[in-house]
Amino acid sequence: PFDTTLNMSETPFRITNNGTAAAITGASGNDYGIGLSGTGSGVGSWGVYGSATGASSIAVNAYSENGTAMKAYNNNATNINPALDVTSKGIGKAANISVQNTSNTQPALNLTHNGNGIGIMVQLSNALNDKDGIRVFHSGTGNGIYSISDNAIAIRGDGGTGSGTIGVYGNSISTNGTGVHGNSEALD
């Protein structure tokens, strides 16, 4: 095995492959083995870095047949940094999640919070933005949004300080629909 320690300002080991195969391949045939490992121990260091500058290129591509394609894990209970941080300076989406198996009955996105924080926070900081904070398109017969709260309000809307704001607004374009419907099983 090759094991050495260097202190250089340039890349000590470089391979350029102009073909379609990988320049470097790491493989492990052992259970729970690691094919390729990168470690960064300095402040602001990167364990693994991927860069892609070509059109429609992918900096890091994760592929799995029977396991999890990509996993991010924060093991320090006092770490205030996010386990996954995504930033986009382009005009496309910051993240795209798609479930393409029509037999799949699992949620496309599942969030679990065991602490005391907010489940989902949406912030639109552009004062000129007139788009919806959350928009749901549902082609089936299920609810667009369904909320359960054991000890508080399931759905609450507060209008802002601007003129003509509305806390809760409901509209139905059906010929026999209802804009807002409320039902309570509480006894007087």
Short mmCIF file of C-alpha atoms in Angstrom, two decimals:
data_model
loop_
_atom_site.label_atom_id
_atom_site.label_comp_id
_atom_site.label_asym_id
_atom_site.label_seq_id
_atom_site.Cartn_x
_atom_site.Cartn_y
_atom_site.Cartn_z
CA PRO A 1 0.00 0.00 0.00
CA PHE A 2 1.03 3.60 -0.65
CA ASP A 3 1.03 5.90 2.40
CA THR A 4 2.73 9.28 2.59
CA THR A 5 2.30 12.80 4.01
CA LEU A 6 2.95 15.94 1.94
CA ASN A 7 2.81 19.71 2.45
CA MET A 8 2.38 21.26 -0.99
CA SER A 9 0.43 24.15 -2.54
CA GLU A 10 -0.18 22.23 -5.76
CA THR A 11 -1.91 18.94 -6.51
CA PRO A 12 0.66 16.19 -5.78
CA PHE A 13 -1.12 13.55 -7.87
CA ARG A 14 -3.04 14.26 -11.08
CA ILE A 15 -4.48 12.09 -13.83
CA THR A 16 -6.18 13.44 -16.97
CA ASN A 17 -8.26 11.09 -19.07
CA ASN A 18 -9.68 12.51 -22.30
CA GLY A 19 -11.70 9.38 -22.90
CA THR A 20 -15.10 8.37 -21.54
CA ALA A 21 -13.85 6.16 -18.71
CA ALA A 22 -13.09 7.33 -15.17
CA ALA A 23 -9.66 8.81 -14.48
CA ILE A 24 -9.58 7.12 -11.05
CA THR A 25 -11.71 4.22 -9.82
CA GLY A 26 -11.94 2.99 -6.26
CA ALA A 27 -13.73 -0.30 -5.54
CA SER A 28 -14.51 -2.33 -2.44
CA GLY A 29 -15.95 -5.86 -2.50
CA ASN A 30 -16.28 -6.15 1.28
CA ASP A 31 -19.53 -5.70 3.21
CA TYR A 32 -19.78 -2.05 4.38
CA GLY A 33 -16.51 -1.31 2.61
CA ILE A 34 -15.56 2.07 1.16
CA GLY A 35 -14.66 2.40 -2.50
CA LEU A 36 -13.27 5.92 -2.27
CA SER A 37 -12.67 8.04 0.84
CA GLY A 38 -11.82 11.72 1.29
CA THR A 39 -11.07 13.48 4.59
CA GLY A 40 -10.73 17.17 5.39
CA SER A 41 -9.66 18.07 8.95
CA GLY A 42 -8.76 21.75 8.57
CA VAL A 43 -11.12 24.69 9.10
CA GLY A 44 -13.25 25.09 5.97
CA SER A 45 -11.63 22.09 4.29
CA TRP A 46 -13.41 19.74 1.89
CA GLY A 47 -13.34 15.98 2.22
CA VAL A 48 -14.33 15.38 -1.41
CA TYR A 49 -14.49 18.01 -4.18
CA GLY A 50 -16.12 17.65 -7.57
CA SER A 51 -16.14 20.27 -10.31
CA ALA A 52 -17.90 20.31 -13.69
CA THR A 53 -17.80 23.22 -16.15
CA GLY A 54 -19.33 21.71 -19.29
CA ALA A 55 -22.92 22.32 -20.37
CA SER A 56 -25.37 19.98 -18.55
CA SER A 57 -22.41 18.35 -16.78
CA ILE A 58 -22.65 16.90 -13.25
CA ALA A 59 -20.06 17.65 -10.58
CA VAL A 60 -21.01 14.67 -8.37
CA ASN A 61 -23.17 11.81 -9.64
CA ALA A 62 -24.50 9.24 -7.15
CA TYR A 63 -26.01 5.97 -8.45
CA SER A 64 -27.37 3.00 -6.55
CA GLU A 65 -29.12 -0.23 -7.53
CA ASN A 66 -30.24 -1.49 -4.10
CA GLY A 67 -29.11 1.06 -1.51
CA THR A 68 -29.16 4.77 -0.77
CA ALA A 69 -27.63 6.82 -3.59
CA MET A 70 -26.41 9.64 -1.34
CA LYS A 71 -26.42 10.14 2.43
CA ALA A 72 -25.44 13.18 4.50
CA TYR A 73 -24.90 12.69 8.24
CA ASN A 74 -24.02 15.22 10.94
CA ASN A 75 -22.49 13.40 13.92
CA ASN A 76 -21.75 16.42 16.15
CA ALA A 77 -24.66 17.40 18.43
CA THR A 78 -23.32 20.97 18.76
CA ASN A 79 -22.73 21.52 15.02
CA ILE A 80 -24.87 24.49 13.88
CA ASN A 81 -24.17 23.88 10.18
CA PRO A 82 -26.78 22.16 7.98
CA ALA A 83 -26.21 18.52 7.07
CA LEU A 84 -27.02 19.45 3.46
CA ASP A 85 -26.46 22.95 2.06
CA VAL A 86 -27.55 23.76 -1.51
CA THR A 87 -26.94 27.14 -3.18
CA SER A 88 -27.84 28.07 -6.74
CA LYS A 89 -26.84 31.28 -8.55
CA GLY A 90 -28.48 30.24 -11.81
CA ILE A 91 -32.05 30.58 -13.07
CA GLY A 92 -32.98 26.92 -12.47
CA LYS A 93 -34.30 25.14 -9.39
CA ALA A 94 -32.11 24.82 -6.30
CA ALA A 95 -33.31 21.22 -5.88
CA ASN A 96 -35.41 18.79 -7.90
CA ILE A 97 -36.96 15.66 -6.37
CA SER A 98 -38.81 13.17 -8.54
CA VAL A 99 -40.36 9.75 -7.84
CA GLN A 100 -40.81 8.00 -11.19
CA ASN A 101 -42.13 4.63 -10.02
CA THR A 102 -45.94 4.73 -10.38
CA SER A 103 -46.26 1.89 -7.84
CA ASN A 104 -44.42 3.83 -5.14
CA THR A 105 -46.67 4.74 -2.17
CA GLN A 106 -44.00 6.51 -0.11
CA PRO A 107 -43.73 10.30 0.30
CA ALA A 108 -41.49 12.05 -2.22
CA LEU A 109 -39.98 14.00 0.69
CA ASN A 110 -40.11 12.92 4.34
CA LEU A 111 -39.07 15.29 7.14
CA THR A 112 -38.64 14.31 10.80
CA HIS A 113 -37.75 16.82 13.52
CA ASN A 114 -37.21 15.56 17.08
CA GLY A 115 -36.31 18.99 18.44
CA ASN A 116 -38.33 22.17 19.05
CA GLY A 117 -37.76 23.90 15.71
CA ILE A 118 -40.04 24.63 12.77
CA GLY A 119 -40.76 21.74 10.40
CA ILE A 120 -40.51 23.70 7.14
CA MET A 121 -39.46 27.35 6.77
CA VAL A 122 -40.08 29.16 3.48
CA GLN A 123 -38.65 32.66 2.99
CA LEU A 124 -39.20 34.75 -0.15
CA SER A 125 -37.00 37.79 0.41
CA ASN A 126 -37.77 39.71 -2.81
CA ALA A 127 -40.42 42.35 -1.98
CA LEU A 128 -41.43 42.49 -5.68
CA ASN A 129 -42.08 38.75 -5.90
CA ASP A 130 -45.81 38.15 -6.46
CA LYS A 131 -45.62 34.33 -6.63
CA ASP A 132 -47.01 31.86 -4.08
CA GLY A 133 -44.88 30.83 -1.12
CA ILE A 134 -46.16 27.24 -1.46
CA ARG A 135 -48.09 25.89 -4.44
CA VAL A 136 -49.56 22.39 -4.73
CA PHE A 137 -50.86 20.78 -7.94
CA HIS A 138 -52.71 17.50 -7.32
CA SER A 139 -54.16 15.50 -10.24
CA GLY A 140 -55.70 12.81 -8.03
CA THR A 141 -58.58 12.77 -5.55
CA GLY A 142 -56.53 13.34 -2.39
CA ASN A 143 -56.20 16.56 -0.43
CA GLY A 144 -53.88 19.27 -1.71
CA ILE A 145 -52.79 19.99 1.87
CA TYR A 146 -53.73 17.93 4.92
CA SER A 147 -52.66 18.99 8.39
CA ILE A 148 -53.13 17.47 11.87
CA SER A 149 -52.18 19.21 15.11
CA ASP A 150 -52.78 17.30 18.35
CA ASN A 151 -52.82 20.31 20.67
CA ALA A 152 -52.99 23.46 18.52
CA ILE A 153 -54.35 24.92 15.28
CA ALA A 154 -54.02 22.61 12.27
CA ILE A 155 -53.99 25.42 9.69
CA ARG A 156 -53.59 29.12 10.49
CA GLY A 157 -53.29 32.14 8.25
CA ASP A 158 -52.22 35.62 9.31
CA GLY A 159 -52.49 38.58 6.95
CA GLY A 160 -49.51 40.92 7.00
CA THR A 161 -49.46 44.66 7.73
CA GLY A 162 -50.09 45.62 4.11
CA SER A 163 -53.40 47.07 2.94
CA GLY A 164 -56.10 44.53 2.08
CA THR A 165 -54.24 41.42 3.32
CA ILE A 166 -56.27 38.29 4.04
CA GLY A 167 -55.56 35.71 6.73
CA VAL A 168 -57.38 32.81 5.05
CA TYR A 169 -58.93 32.83 1.57
CA GLY A 170 -60.77 30.01 -0.14
CA ASN A 171 -62.06 29.82 -3.70
CA SER A 172 -63.72 27.06 -5.70
CA ILE A 173 -64.06 27.08 -9.49
CA SER A 174 -66.37 24.06 -9.44
CA THR A 175 -70.07 24.60 -10.22
CA ASN A 176 -71.06 22.97 -6.92
CA GLY A 177 -67.86 23.42 -4.89
CA THR A 178 -67.19 25.24 -1.65
CA GLY A 179 -64.58 27.94 -1.13
CA VAL A 180 -64.08 27.31 2.59
CA HIS A 181 -65.71 24.46 4.55
CA GLY A 182 -65.42 23.99 8.29
CA ASN A 183 -66.56 21.09 10.45
CA SER A 184 -66.28 20.48 14.16
CA GLU A 185 -67.16 17.39 16.20
CA ALA A 186 -67.03 19.31 19.45
CA LEU A 187 -70.20 19.28 21.60
CA ASP A 188 -71.75 22.53 22.84
#
